[in-house]
PDB file of C-alpha atoms in Angstrom:
ATOM      1  CA  MET A 752       2.156  59.938  25.142  1.00 40.00           C
ATOM      2  CA  LYS A 753       0.336  59.227  28.394  1.00 42.00           C
ATOM      3  CA  THR A 754       2.150  58.511  31.621  1.00 44.00           C
ATOM      4  CA  ASN A 755       1.316  55.120  33.041  1.00 48.00           C
ATOM      5  CA  ASN A 756       2.177  55.212  36.733  1.00 46.00           C
ATOM      6  CA  PRO A 757      -0.061  53.086  38.934  1.00 52.00           C
ATOM      7  CA  ALA A 758       2.307  53.349  41.964  1.00 60.00           C
ATOM      8  CA  PHE A 759       1.346  50.640  44.447  1.00 62.00           C
ATOM      9  CA  PRO A 760      -2.077  49.963  42.913  1.00 62.00           C
ATOM     10  CA  SER A 761      -5.052  49.189  45.107  1.00 61.00           C
ATOM     11  CA  ALA A 762      -7.084  45.992  44.877  1.00 61.00           C
ATOM     12  CA  ASP A 763      -9.635  47.693  42.598  1.00 64.00           C
ATOM     13  CA  HIS A 764      -6.913  48.805  40.142  1.00 63.00           C
ATOM     14  CA  ASP A 765      -7.851  47.947  36.527  1.00 71.00           C
ATOM     15  CA  HIS A 766      -4.625  46.171  35.653  1.00 73.00           C
ATOM     16  CA  LYS A 767      -5.779  45.054  32.197  1.00 84.00           C
ATOM     17  CA  HIS A 768      -6.215  48.714  31.289  1.00 84.00           C
ATOM     18  CA  CYS A 769      -2.814  49.496  32.819  1.00 83.00           C
ATOM     19  CA  VAL A 770      -1.102  46.808  30.699  1.00 89.00           C
ATOM     20  CA  SER A 771      -3.051  47.791  27.584  1.00 92.00           C
ATOM     21  CA  LEU A 772      -2.064  51.443  27.983  1.00 92.00           C
ATOM     22  CA  ALA A 773       1.611  50.555  28.559  1.00 91.00           C
ATOM     23  CA  LEU A 774       1.700  48.374  25.438  1.00 94.00           C
ATOM     24  CA  LYS A 775      -0.129  50.972  23.354  1.00 94.00           C
ATOM     25  CA  ASN A 776       2.363  53.642  24.489  1.00 92.00           C
ATOM     26  CA  ALA A 777       5.308  51.349  23.664  1.00 94.00           C
ATOM     27  CA  GLU A 778       3.906  50.551  20.217  1.00 95.00           C
ATOM     28  CA  ALA A 779       3.333  54.249  19.478  1.00 94.00           C
ATOM     29  CA  TYR A 780       6.812  55.165  20.695  1.00 94.00           C
ATOM     30  CA  CYS A 781       8.487  52.470  18.577  1.00 95.00           C
ATOM     31  CA  LEU A 782       6.475  53.484  15.510  1.00 95.00           C
ATOM     32  CA  GLN A 783       7.362  57.155  16.059  1.00 94.00           C
ATOM     33  CA  GLN A 784      11.071  56.315  16.481  1.00 95.00           C
ATOM     34  CA  GLY A 785      11.199  53.821  13.598  1.00 96.00           C
ATOM     35  CA  LEU A 786      11.997  50.937  15.959  1.00 96.00           C
ATOM     36  CA  ARG A 787      10.918  47.330  15.462  1.00 96.00           C
ATOM     37  CA  LEU A 788       8.863  46.044  18.367  1.00 96.00           C
ATOM     38  CA  THR A 789       9.093  42.406  17.280  1.00 96.00           C
ATOM     39  CA  LYS A 790       6.660  39.779  18.483  1.00 96.00           C
ATOM     40  CA  LEU A 791       9.150  38.504  21.075  1.00 96.00           C
ATOM     41  CA  ARG A 792       9.966  42.004  22.334  1.00 97.00           C
ATOM     42  CA  HIS A 793       6.243  42.719  22.604  1.00 97.00           C
ATOM     43  CA  GLN A 794       5.660  39.457  24.495  1.00 96.00           C
ATOM     44  CA  VAL A 795       8.529  40.163  26.897  1.00 97.00           C
ATOM     45  CA  LEU A 796       7.214  43.675  27.520  1.00 97.00           C
ATOM     46  CA  GLU A 797       3.705  42.343  28.099  1.00 96.00           C
ATOM     47  CA  LEU A 798       4.997  39.755  30.590  1.00 97.00           C
ATOM     48  CA  ILE A 799       6.952  42.435  32.441  1.00 97.00           C
ATOM     49  CA  TRP A 800       3.828  44.574  32.698  1.00 94.00           C
ATOM     50  CA  ALA A 801       1.738  41.562  33.783  1.00 91.00           C
ATOM     51  CA  ASN A 802       2.106  42.670  37.398  1.00 78.00           C
ATOM     52  CA  HIS A 803       3.749  45.453  39.355  1.00 74.00           C
ATOM     53  CA  GLN A 804       6.575  43.346  40.722  1.00 88.00           C
ATOM     54  CA  PRO A 805       9.985  43.070  39.056  1.00 95.00           C
ATOM     55  CA  VAL A 806      10.430  39.953  36.913  1.00 97.00           C
ATOM     56  CA  GLY A 807      13.733  38.208  36.198  1.00 97.00           C
ATOM     57  CA  ALA A 808      15.023  37.109  32.800  1.00 97.00           C
ATOM     58  CA  TYR A 809      14.756  33.402  33.577  1.00 96.00           C
ATOM     59  CA  GLU A 810      11.248  33.879  34.923  1.00 96.00           C
ATOM     60  CA  LEU A 811      10.388  35.539  31.600  1.00 97.00           C
ATOM     61  CA  LEU A 812      11.983  32.644  29.738  1.00 96.00           C
ATOM     62  CA  GLU A 813       9.909  30.160  31.748  1.00 96.00           C
ATOM     63  CA  GLN A 814       6.695  32.081  31.052  1.00 95.00           C
ATOM     64  CA  LEU A 815       7.482  32.282  27.330  1.00 96.00           C
ATOM     65  CA  THR A 816       8.114  28.524  27.273  1.00 94.00           C
ATOM     66  CA  GLN A 817       4.799  27.887  29.056  1.00 94.00           C
ATOM     67  CA  GLU A 818       3.104  29.941  26.334  1.00 91.00           C
ATOM     68  CA  GLY A 819       4.637  27.676  23.697  1.00 91.00           C
ATOM     69  CA  ARG A 820       7.350  30.080  22.578  1.00 89.00           C
ATOM     70  CA  LYS A 821      10.763  28.570  21.906  1.00 87.00           C
ATOM     71  CA  ALA A 822      13.227  31.080  23.301  1.00 88.00           C
ATOM     72  CA  ALA A 823      16.748  30.783  24.645  1.00 93.00           C
ATOM     73  CA  PRO A 824      18.322  32.964  27.356  1.00 95.00           C
ATOM     74  CA  PRO A 825      20.351  35.060  24.856  1.00 96.00           C
ATOM     75  CA  THR A 826      17.170  35.834  22.912  1.00 96.00           C
ATOM     76  CA  VAL A 827      15.380  37.030  26.038  1.00 97.00           C
ATOM     77  CA  TYR A 828      18.395  39.103  27.091  1.00 97.00           C
ATOM     78  CA  ARG A 829      18.556  40.715  23.630  1.00 97.00           C
ATOM     79  CA  ALA A 830      14.871  41.618  23.904  1.00 98.00           C
ATOM     80  CA  LEU A 831      15.482  43.065  27.383  1.00 98.00           C
ATOM     81  CA  ASP A 832      18.479  45.040  26.098  1.00 97.00           C
ATOM     82  CA  PHE A 833      16.332  46.539  23.319  1.00 97.00           C
ATOM     83  CA  LEU A 834      13.566  47.428  25.780  1.00 96.00           C
ATOM     84  CA  MET A 835      16.033  49.026  28.223  1.00 94.00           C
ATOM     85  CA  GLU A 836      17.976  50.908  25.538  1.00 93.00           C
ATOM     86  CA  ASN A 837      14.735  52.415  24.301  1.00 93.00           C
ATOM     87  CA  GLY A 838      13.397  53.367  27.725  1.00 92.00           C
ATOM     88  CA  LEU A 839      10.530  50.880  27.797  1.00 95.00           C
ATOM     89  CA  VAL A 840      11.733  48.957  30.863  1.00 95.00           C
ATOM     90  CA  HIS A 841      14.104  49.523  33.771  1.00 93.00           C
ATOM     91  CA  ARG A 842      16.396  47.051  35.496  1.00 94.00           C
ATOM     92  CA  ILE A 843      16.044  46.864  39.259  1.00 95.00           C
ATOM     93  CA  SER A 844      19.607  45.972  40.215  1.00 93.00           C
ATOM     94  CA  SER A 845      18.838  44.929  43.786  1.00 93.00           C
ATOM     95  CA  ARG A 846      16.378  42.328  42.483  1.00 94.00           C
ATOM     96  CA  ASN A 847      18.208  41.501  39.222  1.00 95.00           C
ATOM     97  CA  ALA A 848      14.834  41.945  37.575  1.00 96.00           C
ATOM     98  CA  TYR A 849      12.900  44.279  35.284  1.00 97.00           C
ATOM     99  CA  VAL A 850       9.861  46.546  35.506  1.00 94.00           C
ATOM    100  CA  GLY A 851       7.972  48.430  32.839  1.00 93.00           C
ATOM    101  CA  CYS A 852       8.820  52.112  32.498  1.00 90.00           C
ATOM    102  CA  SER A 853       5.946  54.330  33.564  1.00 80.00           C
ATOM    103  CA  HIS A 854       7.359  57.182  31.478  1.00 78.00           C
ATOM    104  CA  ALA A 855       8.231  55.430  28.207  1.00 75.00           C
ATOM    105  CA  GLY A 856       9.746  57.703  25.620  1.00 72.00           C
ATOM    106  CA  HIS A 857      10.613  60.326  28.231  1.00 72.00           C
ATOM    107  CA  ASP A 858      14.348  60.717  28.834  1.00 73.00           C
ATOM    108  CA  HIS A 859      14.733  60.450  32.586  1.00 75.00           C
ATOM    109  CA  THR A 860      16.591  58.754  35.369  1.00 78.00           C
ATOM    110  CA  ALA A 861      14.074  57.016  37.533  1.00 85.00           C
ATOM    111  CA  GLN A 862      13.877  56.487  41.225  1.00 92.00           C
ATOM    112  CA  PHE A 863      12.160  53.391  42.562  1.00 94.00           C
ATOM    113  CA  LEU A 864      10.265  52.691  45.768  1.00 95.00           C
ATOM    114  CA  ILE A 865      10.429  48.940  46.424  1.00 95.00           C
ATOM    115  CA  CYS A 866       8.135  47.354  49.003  1.00 95.00           C
ATOM    116  CA  GLU A 867      10.054  44.843  51.126  1.00 95.00           C
ATOM    117  CA  THR A 868       6.841  42.998  51.985  1.00 94.00           C
ATOM    118  CA  CYS A 869       4.892  42.535  48.735  1.00 92.00           C
ATOM    119  CA  GLY A 870       7.686  43.269  46.239  1.00 92.00           C
ATOM    120  CA  GLN A 871       5.747  45.882  44.295  1.00 91.00           C
ATOM    121  CA  VAL A 872       7.679  48.736  42.736  1.00 92.00           C
ATOM    122  CA  ALA A 873       6.596  52.321  42.155  1.00 91.00           C
ATOM    123  CA  GLU A 874       8.548  54.503  39.748  1.00 90.00           C
ATOM    124  CA  LEU A 875       9.212  58.140  40.531  1.00 88.00           C
ATOM    125  CA  ASP A 876      10.506  60.718  38.081  1.00 84.00           C
ATOM    126  CA  ASP A 877      11.731  63.689  40.081  1.00 87.00           C
ATOM    127  CA  ALA A 878      14.251  65.771  38.134  1.00 86.00           C
ATOM    128  CA  ARG A 879      15.210  67.635  41.325  1.00 91.00           C
ATOM    129  CA  ILE A 880      16.887  64.488  42.668  1.00 92.00           C
ATOM    130  CA  GLY A 881      18.965  64.130  39.516  1.00 88.00           C
ATOM    131  CA  SER A 882      19.928  67.798  39.658  1.00 90.00           C
ATOM    132  CA  VAL A 883      21.179  67.479  43.233  1.00 94.00           C
ATOM    133  CA  ILE A 884      23.182  64.345  42.444  1.00 92.00           C
ATOM    134  CA  THR A 885      24.711  65.887  39.313  1.00 92.00           C
ATOM    135  CA  LYS A 886      25.551  69.144  41.110  1.00 95.00           C
ATOM    136  CA  ASP A 887      27.182  67.355  44.052  1.00 97.00           C
ATOM    137  CA  ALA A 888      29.105  65.051  41.709  1.00 96.00           C
ATOM    138  CA  ASP A 889      30.293  68.045  39.646  1.00 96.00           C
ATOM    139  CA  GLN A 890      31.613  69.702  42.804  1.00 97.00           C
ATOM    140  CA  LEU A 891      33.729  66.593  43.384  1.00 97.00           C
ATOM    141  CA  GLY A 892      34.980  66.623  39.790  1.00 98.00           C
ATOM    142  CA  PHE A 893      32.941  63.511  39.026  1.00 97.00           C
ATOM    143  CA  THR A 894      30.983  63.127  35.798  1.00 94.00           C
ATOM    144  CA  VAL A 895      27.820  61.076  36.224  1.00 90.00           C
ATOM    145  CA  ALA A 896      27.274  58.665  33.334  1.00 87.00           C
ATOM    146  CA  GLN A 897      24.237  56.811  34.662  1.00 82.00           C
ATOM    147  CA  TRP A 898      22.459  56.269  37.948  1.00 84.00           C
ATOM    148  CA  THR A 899      19.410  54.595  39.381  1.00 86.00           C
ATOM    149  CA  LEU A 900      18.057  55.136  42.864  1.00 93.00           C
ATOM    150  CA  GLU A 901      16.341  52.220  44.602  1.00 95.00           C
ATOM    151  CA  ILE A 902      14.627  52.902  47.917  1.00 96.00           C
ATOM    152  CA  SER A 903      13.268  49.997  49.938  1.00 96.00           C
ATOM    153  CA  GLY A 904      10.536  50.258  52.531  1.00 96.00           C
ATOM    154  CA  ILE A 905       6.941  49.212  53.090  1.00 96.00           C
ATOM    155  CA  CYS A 906       4.027  50.382  50.966  1.00 93.00           C
ATOM    156  CA  ASP A 907       0.831  51.738  52.489  1.00 91.00           C
ATOM    157  CA  GLN A 908      -1.177  48.644  51.561  1.00 88.00           C
ATOM    158  CA  CYS A 909       1.246  46.358  53.392  1.00 93.00           C
ATOM    159  CA  LYS A 910       1.282  48.665  56.410  1.00 93.00           C
ATOM    160  CA  ARG A 911      -2.509  48.386  56.482  1.00 89.00           C
ATOM    161  CA  GLY A 912      -2.419  44.657  55.706  1.00 86.00           C
ATOM    162  CA  THR A 913      -4.402  44.961  52.465  1.00 72.00           C
ATOM    163  CA  ALA A 914      -1.783  44.073  49.822  1.00 60.00           C
ATOM    164  CA  ASP A 915      -2.337  41.174  47.434  1.00 57.00           C
ATOM    165  CA  GLU A 916       0.656  38.870  47.736  1.00 49.00           C
TER     166      GLU A 916
END
């Protein structure tokens, strides 16, 4: 399965290819795992991948409604739960929103760089960070169940004034 990590894409980034690759990877992963990627789950995933900024559940609901899909909040949340449980999306707690997983099907705890200016998110997957956190927690007698690291700052494009907003 290919890694799909555009990290703060430039203006000439082929986003259609990025979305297509993410969806193809998700479909292959679900098929391999015997999971049902229903039409709604697929649509929600596609909407999440539609740009590189986190998208909220109600924003997804609004977009689905605009596309003629009758969906209620619980339905969207169930689709999001499925996508999160199966490693296809991540929840960005600080934004109460979701982003596509750049490493779908790969068991990992991600770290996120979040641009304060344009809102884009880049996913990192550095096992060394997890090892340090787990080791330090173990020394304190603490068992880590789950963690997500969100780092805010300004991306290079925004520093240079070239980001699409």
